[in-house]
Amino acid sequence: MPKVLVSDSIDQAGIDILSQVAQVDVQIGLSPQELINIIPEYDAWMIRSGTRITKEMIAAGDRLKIIGRAGVGVDNVDVPEATRKGIVVVNSPEGNTIAAAEHALAMMLALSRYVPDANTSVKNGLWERKKFVGAEIYKKTLGIVGLGKIGSHVASIAKAMGMKMLAYDPFISIERADQLGCRLVDLDLLFREADYITLHIPKTKETANLINAEAIGKMKPTARIINCSRGGIIDEVALATALKEGRIAGAALDVFDNEPLEEGSPLRELGKEIVLTPHLGASTTEAQVNVAIDVAEQIRDVLLGLPARSAVNIPGLYPDALEKLRPYLELAETLGNLVSQLAGGRVELLNVRLQGDLANNESQAVVVAALKGLLSQALRERVNYVNASIEAKERGIRVIETRDASIRDYAGSLHLEAKGSLGQHTVTGAILGDGEIRITDVDEFPVNVAPTHYMLLTRHRDMPGIIGKIGSLLGSFNVNIASMQVGRKIVRGDAVMVLSLDDPLPEGILAEIMKVSGIRDACTVTL
Ligand SMILES: NC(=O)c1ccc[n+]([C@@H]2O[C@H](COP(=O)([O-])OP(=O)(O)OC[C@H]3O[C@@H](n4cnc5c(N)ncnc54)[C@H](O)[C@@H]3O)[C@@H](O)[C@H]2O)c1
Ligand SMILES: O=C(O)CC[C@@H](O)C(=O)O
């Protein structure tokens, strides 16, 4: 019988499902070394947010087939390492959506009516009715940042409560926002007009410190901020200062830069204008049952040799088909990710063209992999092979699949064309004989580049001196160039330059690159 390790507190409903097919050991509170010592015995591992699964633990897990995270975020699992070892990682993208949305609304109401402080006051024997005169949310403007699963549910309830709604989400269509009763606006307008601002976004390099002193400076003095998404999206010191000085009216926070919230945090010193909870967004009986069942069922299925429905790292295909397509799935995901960063805004149409021998293959998984890559900038680990198509549809992305077996530059190649709010971009890629991915075309300019973690792509006039200037500029910012390729169609016409970099590009360097004479466009890419 296979063995499953459960190392965080999981609802019994999940344990019961696992027990149908496996021996289940619940061991909570083990140290990292103790986990490394025992993991070689186990075929599956189920966790919540309390266990951090490291590279060393995965390396020790010789029998591990699947890791299940009972929740959304897999930021506590080394997913690339699990993928390298062929371990499926699954999560529960929707099991706690309602719980998190309801918590955000509870926080908004608690903050508006000073419920926590009024409660403490009565329990302390006081009767302070004048001190706790609140504000109504009816007819007030709610600014929703991130109109995904949780943001959408918040919108539908807030609408019923009579709120007017603005939303900011660069990856959502106007039609989708309309359906939810939200006016899609830019962030600046949302900050200026909203009475309540609620955050429902992943923490990414774009969203880190999104709510900083400058953003807060744009808000109304009566504005209130709610964050039940991820810590690090709000600059906590700037928020505490603004609240102390009465520059905004309040904040309700469930998530923090460091959890548990540290002893000396300035947030702890504030009064009734702040409501704090200890990451309780998913903590309802219902959500814990949902995520436990969702993930336990997937672990059971994988142990029985069936595909998982919410795999974060491997498509839900049977092993034979998967093995054959695996290099092309990786290619499709890489190209999807690349073209979304080139497009730089909302993509409205993705054309996936399978070329050469690839045109004769089962294509659905390749298209889904391209969509997964395309959406990964917006959705991170929440997009998987199961939900990528639905997510794309909900975001108003039209997908066209074409085949052309006559294009034979490589045995099989894949061409993606993304049309979006900021223009149109294309990328092509192929798998070489050694199984390596090559980017063979960018915006119809031929190149031959292996994708790397950090890249810089420019569109420029093919003229003497330009490559040297970019090289010197990167050097002056201490950025090391690993390789460089220029692709052009005609001499002294337009060209693209693709640089693979050893280091991330520091803030501000793109603006400097754009000032170089002859540069038409420049884009940094992280793959
Ligand atoms: N507090 C909790 O216990 C708890 C529970 C569940 C989820 N969460 C967190 O809530 C957040 C939202 O979860 P979800 O399930 O709705 O995710 P989702 O993936 O369905 O939605 C996230 C949305 O954010 C948008 N987005 C991405 N980058 C953006 C940006 N720079 N600006 C504006 N919008 C951007 C995406 O387009 C997407 O629509 C996640 O961070 C998740 O980890 C917290
Ligand atoms: O396990 C939890 O309670 C955290 C849940 C939440 O942050 C998630 O990412 O699903």
Coordinates of C-alpha atoms in Angstrom, one line a residue, residues 120-321:
T120 CA -13.3 45.4 23.1
S121 CA -14.7 48.6 24.7
V122 CA -18.0 46.9 25.8
K123 CA -16.0 43.8 27.1
N124 CA -14.0 46.3 29.1
G125 CA -17.2 47.6 30.8
L126 CA -17.6 50.8 28.7
W127 CA -20.5 52.1 26.7
E128 CA -18.8 54.5 24.2
R129 CA -21.5 55.2 21.5
K130 CA -20.1 58.5 20.3
K131 CA -16.6 57.1 19.8
F132 CA -17.7 54.5 17.3
V133 CA -19.8 56.4 14.7
G134 CA -19.0 54.6 11.5
A135 CA -19.6 55.0 7.7
E136 CA -22.1 53.3 5.4
I137 CA -20.9 51.4 2.4
Y138 CA -24.1 51.8 0.5
K139 CA -23.6 54.0 -2.6
K140 CA -19.9 54.2 -1.9
T141 CA -17.3 53.4 -4.5
L142 CA -15.4 50.2 -4.2
G143 CA -12.1 49.9 -6.1
I144 CA -11.2 46.2 -6.8
V145 CA -7.6 45.6 -7.7
G146 CA -7.5 42.1 -9.3
L147 CA -10.7 40.9 -10.8
G148 CA -9.9 37.1 -10.7
K149 CA -11.8 34.5 -8.8
I150 CA -11.9 36.3 -5.4
G151 CA -12.2 39.8 -6.8
S152 CA -15.1 38.7 -9.0
H153 CA -17.0 37.2 -6.0
V154 CA -16.4 40.4 -4.0
A155 CA -17.8 42.4 -6.9
S156 CA -21.0 40.3 -7.1
I157 CA -21.7 40.7 -3.3
A158 CA -20.7 44.4 -3.2
K159 CA -23.1 45.1 -6.1
A160 CA -25.9 43.6 -4.1
M161 CA -25.0 45.8 -1.2
G162 CA -25.5 48.9 -3.4
M163 CA -21.8 49.8 -4.0
K164 CA -20.5 51.4 -7.2
M165 CA -17.5 49.5 -8.5
L166 CA -14.3 50.4 -10.2
A167 CA -11.8 47.6 -11.1
Y168 CA -8.2 47.5 -12.2
D169 CA -6.9 44.3 -13.8
P170 CA -4.6 44.6 -16.9
F171 CA -5.4 41.0 -17.9
I172 CA -9.3 41.3 -17.8
S173 CA -11.5 42.3 -20.7
I174 CA -13.9 45.3 -20.5
E175 CA -16.7 42.8 -21.3
R176 CA -15.9 40.6 -18.3
A177 CA -15.7 43.7 -16.0
D178 CA -19.0 44.9 -17.4
Q179 CA -20.7 41.5 -16.6
L180 CA -19.6 42.0 -13.0
G181 CA -20.9 45.5 -12.9
C182 CA -17.4 47.0 -12.7
R183 CA -16.0 49.9 -14.6
L184 CA -12.5 49.0 -15.8
V185 CA -10.2 51.9 -15.1
D186 CA -6.5 52.6 -14.6
L187 CA -5.0 52.4 -11.2
D188 CA -4.5 56.1 -10.8
L189 CA -8.2 56.8 -11.3
L190 CA -9.1 53.9 -8.9
F191 CA -6.9 55.3 -6.2
R192 CA -8.3 58.8 -6.6
E193 CA -12.0 57.9 -6.7
A194 CA -12.5 54.8 -4.5
D195 CA -13.9 55.1 -1.0
Y196 CA -12.8 51.5 -0.3
I197 CA -9.9 49.7 -2.1
T198 CA -9.7 45.9 -1.9
L199 CA -6.7 44.0 -3.2
H200 CA -7.1 40.5 -4.8
I201 CA -3.9 40.1 -6.7
P202 CA -0.8 37.7 -6.5
K203 CA 2.4 39.1 -5.2
T204 CA 4.7 39.7 -8.2
K205 CA 7.4 42.1 -9.0
E206 CA 4.8 44.4 -10.5
T207 CA 2.5 44.3 -7.4
A208 CA 5.2 44.4 -4.7
N209 CA 4.7 47.7 -2.7
L210 CA 1.9 48.7 -5.1
I211 CA 0.3 50.6 -2.3
N212 CA 3.2 52.9 -1.3
A213 CA 3.4 56.5 0.0
E214 CA 2.8 57.8 -3.6
A215 CA -0.3 55.7 -4.2
I216 CA -1.7 56.5 -0.7
G217 CA -1.1 60.2 -1.5
K218 CA -3.6 60.0 -4.4
M219 CA -6.4 58.6 -2.2
K220 CA -9.2 60.4 -0.5
P221 CA -8.8 61.3 3.2
T222 CA -11.8 59.1 3.7
A223 CA -10.4 56.1 1.8
R224 CA -10.1 52.6 3.5
I225 CA -7.9 49.8 2.2
I226 CA -8.5 46.1 2.6
N227 CA -5.8 43.5 1.9
C228 CA -6.7 39.8 2.1
S229 CA -4.4 38.7 -0.8
R230 CA -0.7 38.6 -0.1
G231 CA 1.7 40.4 2.2
G232 CA 4.3 42.7 0.6
I233 CA 1.7 44.4 -1.7
I234 CA 1.4 47.3 0.8
D235 CA 4.3 49.2 2.1
E236 CA 3.4 48.7 5.8
V237 CA 5.5 51.6 7.1
A238 CA 4.0 54.1 4.6
L239 CA 0.5 52.8 5.5
A240 CA 1.1 53.1 9.2
T241 CA 2.4 56.7 8.8
A242 CA -0.6 57.7 6.6
L243 CA -3.1 56.3 9.1
K244 CA -1.3 57.9 12.0
E245 CA -1.4 61.3 10.3
G246 CA -5.1 60.8 9.2
R247 CA -4.2 61.0 5.5
I248 CA -6.6 58.1 4.9
A249 CA -9.4 56.7 7.1
G250 CA -8.5 53.1 7.6
A251 CA -7.1 49.8 6.7
A252 CA -8.0 46.1 7.3
L253 CA -5.2 43.6 6.8
D254 CA -5.1 39.8 6.8
V255 CA -1.7 39.3 5.3
F256 CA 1.7 40.8 6.1
D257 CA 5.3 41.2 4.9
N258 CA 6.4 38.9 7.6
E259 CA 4.0 36.4 9.1
P260 CA 3.4 36.2 12.0
L261 CA 3.4 40.0 12.2
E262 CA 6.5 41.1 14.1
E263 CA 6.3 42.4 17.6
G264 CA 7.5 46.0 16.9
S265 CA 5.4 46.5 13.7
P266 CA 4.0 50.1 13.6
L267 CA 0.7 48.6 12.5
R268 CA 0.2 47.2 16.0
E269 CA 0.3 50.7 17.5
L270 CA -2.7 52.0 15.7
G271 CA -6.2 52.3 17.0
K272 CA -9.7 51.8 15.7
E273 CA -8.6 52.9 12.2
I274 CA -7.0 49.5 11.6
V275 CA -8.3 45.9 11.8
L276 CA -5.8 43.1 11.7
T277 CA -6.4 39.3 11.4
P278 CA -3.8 36.5 11.3
H279 CA -4.1 35.2 7.7
L280 CA -7.6 33.9 8.2
G281 CA -8.9 34.4 4.6
A282 CA -9.1 30.6 4.0
S283 CA -10.0 29.7 7.5
T284 CA -13.6 28.6 7.3
T285 CA -14.8 25.0 8.0
E286 CA -16.2 24.9 4.5
A287 CA -13.0 26.1 2.7
Q288 CA -10.9 23.7 4.7
V289 CA -13.2 20.8 3.8
N290 CA -13.2 22.0 0.1
V291 CA -9.4 22.2 -0.2
A292 CA -8.8 19.0 1.7
I293 CA -11.2 17.0 -0.5
D294 CA -10.0 18.7 -3.7
V295 CA -6.4 17.9 -3.0
A296 CA -6.9 14.5 -1.4
E297 CA -8.9 13.3 -4.4
Q298 CA -6.1 14.4 -6.7
I299 CA -3.5 12.5 -4.6
R300 CA -5.7 9.4 -4.6
D301 CA -6.1 9.6 -8.4
V302 CA -2.4 10.0 -9.1
L303 CA -1.6 7.1 -6.8
L304 CA -4.1 5.1 -8.8
G305 CA -2.3 6.1 -12.1
L306 CA -4.9 8.6 -13.2
P307 CA -4.3 12.3 -14.2
A308 CA -4.7 15.1 -11.7
R309 CA -7.2 17.9 -12.5
S310 CA -5.3 20.8 -11.0
A311 CA -1.6 20.0 -11.6
V312 CA 0.5 23.2 -11.3
N313 CA 3.4 21.7 -13.2
I314 CA 2.3 18.8 -15.4
P315 CA -0.6 18.5 -17.8
G316 CA -3.4 16.1 -17.1
L317 CA -2.4 13.7 -19.9
Y318 CA -1.8 10.0 -19.7
P319 CA 1.9 9.1 -19.4
D320 CA 2.5 7.9 -23.0
A321 CA 1.1 11.0 -24.7

